[in-house]
Amino acid sequence: LDLNCFRAVIFYTENICSERTILTPLKGDVSGFLARPKAFTPERVHITPVKQTDRPQGDPWTPTANLKMLISAASPDIRDREMKKSLFRPIENEKDATFDTCQFDNIDDCTADEFEKQRPSRKLKSLGLLCQKFLALYPDYPISTEKTTISLDEVAANLGVERRRIYDIVNVLESLLLVSRVAKNQYCWHGRHKLSQTLETLHNMGKRQRYGEQMAQIQEKELKSRDPRKDGCLSEPHEELTDDLELDRKDKSLRIMSQKFVMLFLVSKTKIVTLDVAAKILIEESQDASDQSKFKTKVRRLYDIANVLTSLGLIKKIHVTEERGRKPAFKWIGPGDFRSSSDNGSAVFEERLDTGPQLASCGKQKMARHSSFNVIPTTTVIQRRVNSAPSSPHQAKGRCELPAVSALNYSTAVPSFGHPLPKTDLLYSALYPNGVMRCPPTVSTGLLTQPTDSAPFSTQSSLVYFSSLPPSPIFMVCGKGAPQSAYPRVEGPRSPTYTEAEAHLKSGVLKRILIEEQEQEKEQTSKKQKIDKAHPGLNGLNFLVPASHAGSGLALSPSRLASVAVPCVVLPSTALSSFPVIGGTLPGNDTGSVNLKISSAHFLFGAQPVVSSRSPDRPACQDIPAAYTGNLQPEPDSSCGADNPKSPESMGRSFVFPRMHHEVS
DNA sequence: TAATCCCGCCACCTT
DNA sequence: AAGGTGGCGGGATTA
């Protein structure tokens, strides 16, 4: 926080001092932090020789010089936005800075001519180093309310590289949910808050794929037939897998490759993976093996990925000695001893505190949740899509490209806050049939936010609030009153996102998972029906709206809400008076309030603990001392239902909530 | 010579 | 059509 403040001050200072700096945004301009514009103008022998145009002359090289450039390059609104977020900051990677400085000092000592041939070391331009610089721009554990947007253009200019290179980095980071794409040219930085859960999920997925066995087989084969690349890349031992996976060419994506690569490490006993083994496995999955060039290409990509992972401190380069000599390999040095998983996939979460202070105690709840965690999410998204009726344009088509990525959105809840879930209250049983938390993530993902963007945060919060507050009241329950609504899901808008996710799902890794998920889905539906019968008062209860972190994750827009026909709102209970209900600022509304237009809303809110000793199977409505239950609309039930989408104008009342930030109401 | 991987072309996708 | 993405592999650099 302090650092951010500091940065903000710097930014401000620079901003007010740079009125003269009127620069044109230059594509590929390399006057980044590392360059010294003054000394090397057009020739700039250092840095990637991208096609660049002129660089403004005479700007003294200061740590913030390029900040000025970026500021002026940015459009006003971007500028404002970024100002708030303190995105622009100089690279602070000491090691790199030193390194680079040395380089440039050397340059200083030479004439430009001399140095012209002497191109900068390749290392200076390596993806790994670039990635380090990239990572240095953002905090590992950002404050969740502080949503940092990454502009690819800006960061590329910042780092003095072509955007193409940034894609390489971002794609891998995205595969681990460190970032997510929110819009064209725009990513959102999440940091490592969820890295552990992400890895855990990947671990489980890797187990499902039997990557461990595959690796063993390949290694075994290598021992027998000296040439690892020759003997059937279409190995027969994996038939069940291939059958199961319905291999699709989509596997080529760097993101998916990255995830799979990580899986290999996680399931490996030695935590060591050689590139050729990895490449082999990945090729096998795409069924186009036995092709030397394919192999080569695969390995190349793996190098790219490995570089990023190395920069992340997740793996390191090592060498393994085999009969045939030394062989390069990578060893996992990141968090995650996720072993102890049982066969059914429910793993004991053995995570330590190495993923951040929030991840204190997770305990059994997490286990309970975990078993489905790596199974459900993807399908949840898909299912929702299938079920969803609303179809308003989904503004930001945040791509939820990776099944795993979608899945991982679920990972945030408990661990980040470390409070066990109440197992026995009504909502628990309602929302988490089978003891599995499923609803909130879906809700926030599909309803209030962009799927891949803020979902993790909002998801997080809903669960947290629900489970952690000692006298944990139901602070916000929204319902549709529509019996047909997906339970306990909210009807999200159809979005290309889901289509993509679905496509990816079907395309390979998660097919089996999908099937399992669907089965669970049915199971849940029937459970839901039972609950609905027993508790008509809660019929139609769809979701729990996240209350905390609202400022960070929720992007509530009236039109969006309207488009999905959000029918109700739940007010905070007294006990929660100091917590935000729904925070965040509406686009274009910076007044500090959130407007929710409500129509025909079933709602319910309470001020008493909802945790009871009931079993989830016997949910008790009376355990929720709702302060009020009813319908916001004058004509009760007149327009409840998913089939009753309303325009914002026709929506009923408008509630204005005081803006509340993270902790302050 | 093998290992690495920069670099940017270019096809495909989005806007 | 223009711009955004990212697969891909030639060939240069390093080990």
CSV table of N, CA and C in Angstrom, one decimal, chain A residues 205-272:
chain,number,residue,atom,x,y,z
A,205,MET,N,-6.0,-31.9,-12.1
A,205,MET,CA,-6.3,-32.2,-13.5
A,205,MET,C,-5.2,-33.0,-14.1
A,206,GLY,N,-4.0,-32.7,-13.7
A,206,GLY,CA,-2.9,-33.5,-14.2
A,206,GLY,C,-3.1,-35.0,-13.8
A,207,LYS,N,-3.6,-35.2,-12.6
A,207,LYS,CA,-3.8,-36.5,-12.1
A,207,LYS,C,-4.8,-37.2,-13.0
A,208,ARG,N,-5.8,-36.4,-13.2
A,208,ARG,CA,-6.9,-37.0,-14.0
A,208,ARG,C,-6.3,-37.4,-15.4
A,209,GLN,N,-5.5,-36.7,-15.9
A,209,GLN,CA,-4.9,-37.0,-17.2
A,209,GLN,C,-3.9,-38.1,-17.1
A,210,ARG,N,-3.6,-38.4,-15.9
A,210,ARG,CA,-2.6,-39.5,-15.7
A,210,ARG,C,-1.2,-39.1,-16.3
A,211,TYR,N,-1.0,-37.9,-16.1
A,211,TYR,CA,0.3,-37.4,-16.7
A,211,TYR,C,1.5,-38.1,-16.0
A,212,GLY,N,1.3,-38.3,-14.8
A,212,GLY,CA,2.4,-39.0,-14.1
A,212,GLY,C,2.7,-40.3,-14.7
A,213,GLU,N,1.7,-41.0,-15.0
A,213,GLU,CA,1.9,-42.3,-15.6
A,213,GLU,C,2.5,-42.2,-17.0
A,214,GLN,N,2.0,-41.2,-17.7
A,214,GLN,CA,2.5,-41.0,-19.1
A,214,GLN,C,4.0,-40.7,-19.1
A,215,MET,N,4.3,-39.9,-18.1
A,215,MET,CA,5.7,-39.6,-18.1
A,215,MET,C,6.6,-40.8,-17.7
A,216,ALA,N,6.1,-41.5,-16.8
A,216,ALA,CA,6.8,-42.7,-16.4
A,216,ALA,C,6.9,-43.7,-17.6
A,217,GLN,N,5.9,-43.8,-18.4
A,217,GLN,CA,5.9,-44.7,-19.5
A,217,GLN,C,6.9,-44.2,-20.6
A,218,ILE,N,6.9,-42.9,-20.8
A,218,ILE,CA,7.8,-42.4,-21.8
A,218,ILE,C,9.3,-42.6,-21.3
A,219,GLN,N,9.5,-42.3,-20.1
A,219,GLN,CA,10.8,-42.5,-19.6
A,219,GLN,C,11.3,-43.9,-19.6
A,220,GLU,N,10.3,-44.8,-19.4
A,220,GLU,CA,10.6,-46.2,-19.4
A,220,GLU,C,11.0,-46.6,-20.9
A,221,LYS,N,10.2,-46.1,-21.7
A,221,LYS,CA,10.4,-46.4,-23.2
A,221,LYS,C,11.8,-45.9,-23.6
A,222,GLU,N,12.1,-44.7,-23.1
A,222,GLU,CA,13.4,-44.2,-23.5
A,222,GLU,C,14.5,-45.1,-23.0
A,223,LEU,N,14.3,-45.7,-21.9
A,223,LEU,CA,15.4,-46.6,-21.4
A,223,LEU,C,15.5,-47.7,-22.4
A,224,LYS,N,14.5,-48.2,-22.8
A,224,LYS,CA,14.5,-49.4,-23.7
A,224,LYS,C,15.0,-49.0,-25.1
A,225,SER,N,14.3,-48.2,-25.7
A,225,SER,CA,14.7,-47.8,-27.1
A,225,SER,C,15.4,-46.5,-26.9
A,226,ARG,N,16.6,-46.5,-27.2
A,226,ARG,CA,17.5,-45.4,-27.0
A,226,ARG,C,16.9,-44.1,-27.6
A,227,ASP,N,16.1,-44.2,-28.5
A,227,ASP,CA,15.7,-42.9,-29.1
A,227,ASP,C,14.3,-42.6,-28.7
A,228,PRO,N,14.2,-41.6,-27.9
A,228,PRO,CA,12.9,-41.3,-27.3
A,228,PRO,C,12.0,-40.7,-28.3
A,229,ARG,N,12.5,-40.2,-29.4
A,229,ARG,CA,11.6,-39.5,-30.3
A,229,ARG,C,11.1,-40.5,-31.4
A,230,LYS,N,11.8,-41.6,-31.5
A,230,LYS,CA,11.4,-42.4,-32.6
A,230,LYS,C,10.2,-43.3,-32.3
A,231,ASP,N,10.3,-43.9,-31.2
A,231,ASP,CA,9.2,-44.9,-31.0
A,231,ASP,C,7.9,-44.2,-30.7
A,232,GLY,N,7.0,-44.7,-31.4
A,232,GLY,CA,5.6,-44.3,-31.4
A,232,GLY,C,5.2,-43.2,-30.5
A,233,CYS,N,5.1,-42.0,-31.1
A,233,CYS,CA,4.5,-41.0,-30.3
A,233,CYS,C,3.0,-41.3,-30.1
A,234,LEU,N,2.5,-42.1,-30.9
A,234,LEU,CA,1.1,-42.5,-30.7
A,234,LEU,C,1.1,-43.7,-29.9
A,235,SER,N,1.6,-43.6,-28.7
A,235,SER,CA,1.7,-44.8,-27.9
A,235,SER,C,0.4,-45.4,-27.5
A,236,GLU,N,0.4,-46.6,-27.5
A,236,GLU,CA,-0.8,-47.4,-27.2
A,236,GLU,C,-1.2,-47.3,-25.8
A,237,PRO,N,-0.3,-47.1,-24.9
A,237,PRO,CA,-0.7,-47.1,-23.5
A,237,PRO,C,-1.7,-46.0,-23.1
A,238,HIS,N,-1.8,-45.1,-24.0
A,238,HIS,CA,-2.6,-44.0,-23.6
A,238,HIS,C,-4.0,-44.0,-24.3
A,239,GLU,N,-4.3,-45.1,-24.7
A,239,GLU,CA,-5.5,-45.2,-25.5
A,239,GLU,C,-6.7,-44.8,-24.7
A,240,GLU,N,-6.7,-45.2,-23.5
A,240,GLU,CA,-7.9,-44.8,-22.7
A,240,GLU,C,-8.0,-43.3,-22.6
A,241,LEU,N,-6.8,-42.8,-22.5
A,241,LEU,CA,-6.8,-41.4,-22.3
A,241,LEU,C,-7.2,-40.7,-23.6
A,242,THR,N,-6.7,-41.1,-24.6
A,242,THR,CA,-7.0,-40.4,-25.8
A,242,THR,C,-8.5,-40.6,-26.2
A,243,ASP,N,-9.0,-41.8,-25.9
A,243,ASP,CA,-10.4,-41.9,-26.1
A,243,ASP,C,-11.1,-40.9,-25.3
A,244,ASP,N,-10.7,-40.9,-24.1
A,244,ASP,CA,-11.4,-40.1,-23.2
A,244,ASP,C,-11.3,-38.6,-23.5
A,245,LEU,N,-10.2,-38.2,-24.0
A,245,LEU,CA,-10.0,-36.8,-24.2
A,245,LEU,C,-10.5,-36.2,-25.5
A,246,GLU,N,-10.8,-37.1,-26.3
A,246,GLU,CA,-11.2,-36.6,-27.6
A,246,GLU,C,-10.3,-35.4,-28.1
A,247,LEU,N,-9.2,-35.9,-28.5
A,247,LEU,CA,-8.2,-34.9,-28.8
A,247,LEU,C,-8.5,-33.9,-29.9
A,248,ASP,N,-8.2,-32.8,-29.6
A,248,ASP,CA,-8.6,-31.7,-30.5
A,248,ASP,C,-7.3,-30.9,-30.8
A,249,ARG,N,-7.3,-30.3,-31.9
A,249,ARG,CA,-6.2,-29.5,-32.3
A,249,ARG,C,-6.0,-28.3,-31.5
A,250,LYS,N,-7.0,-28.0,-30.7
A,250,LYS,CA,-7.0,-26.8,-30.0
A,250,LYS,C,-5.9,-26.7,-28.9
A,251,ASP,N,-5.3,-27.8,-28.7
A,251,ASP,CA,-4.3,-27.9,-27.7
A,251,ASP,C,-3.1,-27.1,-28.0
A,252,LYS,N,-3.1,-26.5,-29.1
A,252,LYS,CA,-1.9,-25.8,-29.4
A,252,LYS,C,-1.7,-24.5,-28.7
A,253,SER,N,-2.8,-24.0,-28.2
A,253,SER,CA,-2.7,-22.8,-27.5
A,253,SER,C,-1.6,-22.8,-26.4
A,254,LEU,N,-0.9,-21.7,-26.4
A,254,LEU,CA,0.1,-21.6,-25.5
A,254,LEU,C,-0.4,-21.7,-24.0
A,255,ARG,N,-1.5,-21.2,-23.8
A,255,ARG,CA,-2.1,-21.2,-22.5
A,255,ARG,C,-2.3,-22.7,-22.1
A,256,ILE,N,-2.9,-23.4,-22.9
A,256,ILE,CA,-3.2,-24.8,-22.6
A,256,ILE,C,-1.9,-25.5,-22.4
A,257,MET,N,-1.1,-25.3,-23.3
A,257,MET,CA,0.2,-26.0,-23.2
A,257,MET,C,0.9,-25.6,-21.9
A,258,SER,N,0.8,-24.4,-21.5
A,258,SER,CA,1.4,-24.0,-20.3
A,258,SER,C,0.7,-24.7,-19.1
A,259,GLN,N,-0.5,-24.8,-19.1
A,259,GLN,CA,-1.2,-25.5,-18.0
A,259,GLN,C,-0.8,-26.9,-17.9
A,260,LYS,N,-0.7,-27.5,-19.1
A,260,LYS,CA,-0.4,-28.9,-19.1
A,260,LYS,C,1.1,-29.1,-18.6
A,261,PHE,N,1.9,-28.2,-19.1
A,261,PHE,CA,3.2,-28.3,-18.7
A,261,PHE,C,3.4,-28.2,-17.2
A,262,VAL,N,2.6,-27.3,-16.6
A,262,VAL,CA,2.7,-27.2,-15.1
A,262,VAL,C,2.1,-28.4,-14.5
A,263,MET,N,1.1,-29.0,-15.1
A,263,MET,CA,0.5,-30.2,-14.6
A,263,MET,C,1.6,-31.3,-14.5
A,264,LEU,N,2.4,-31.3,-15.5
A,264,LEU,CA,3.4,-32.4,-15.5
A,264,LEU,C,4.3,-32.3,-14.3
A,265,PHE,N,4.7,-31.1,-14.0
A,265,PHE,CA,5.5,-30.9,-12.8
A,265,PHE,C,4.8,-31.3,-11.6
A,266,LEU,N,3.6,-30.9,-11.5
A,266,LEU,CA,2.8,-31.1,-10.2
A,266,LEU,C,2.6,-32.6,-9.9
A,267,VAL,N,2.4,-33.3,-11.0
A,267,VAL,CA,2.1,-34.7,-10.7
A,267,VAL,C,3.4,-35.6,-10.7
A,268,SER,N,4.4,-34.9,-11.1
A,268,SER,CA,5.7,-35.7,-11.2
A,268,SER,C,6.2,-35.9,-9.7
A,269,LYS,N,6.7,-37.1,-9.5
A,269,LYS,CA,7.2,-37.3,-8.2
A,269,LYS,C,8.5,-36.6,-7.9
A,270,THR,N,9.3,-36.6,-9.0
A,270,THR,CA,10.6,-35.9,-8.8
A,270,THR,C,10.5,-34.4,-9.0
A,271,LYS,N,9.3,-34.0,-9.5
A,271,LYS,CA,9.1,-32.6,-9.8
A,271,LYS,C,10.1,-32.1,-10.9
A,272,ILE,N,10.6,-33.0,-11.6
A,272,ILE,CA,11.5,-32.7,-12.7
A,272,ILE,C,10.9,-33.1,-14.0
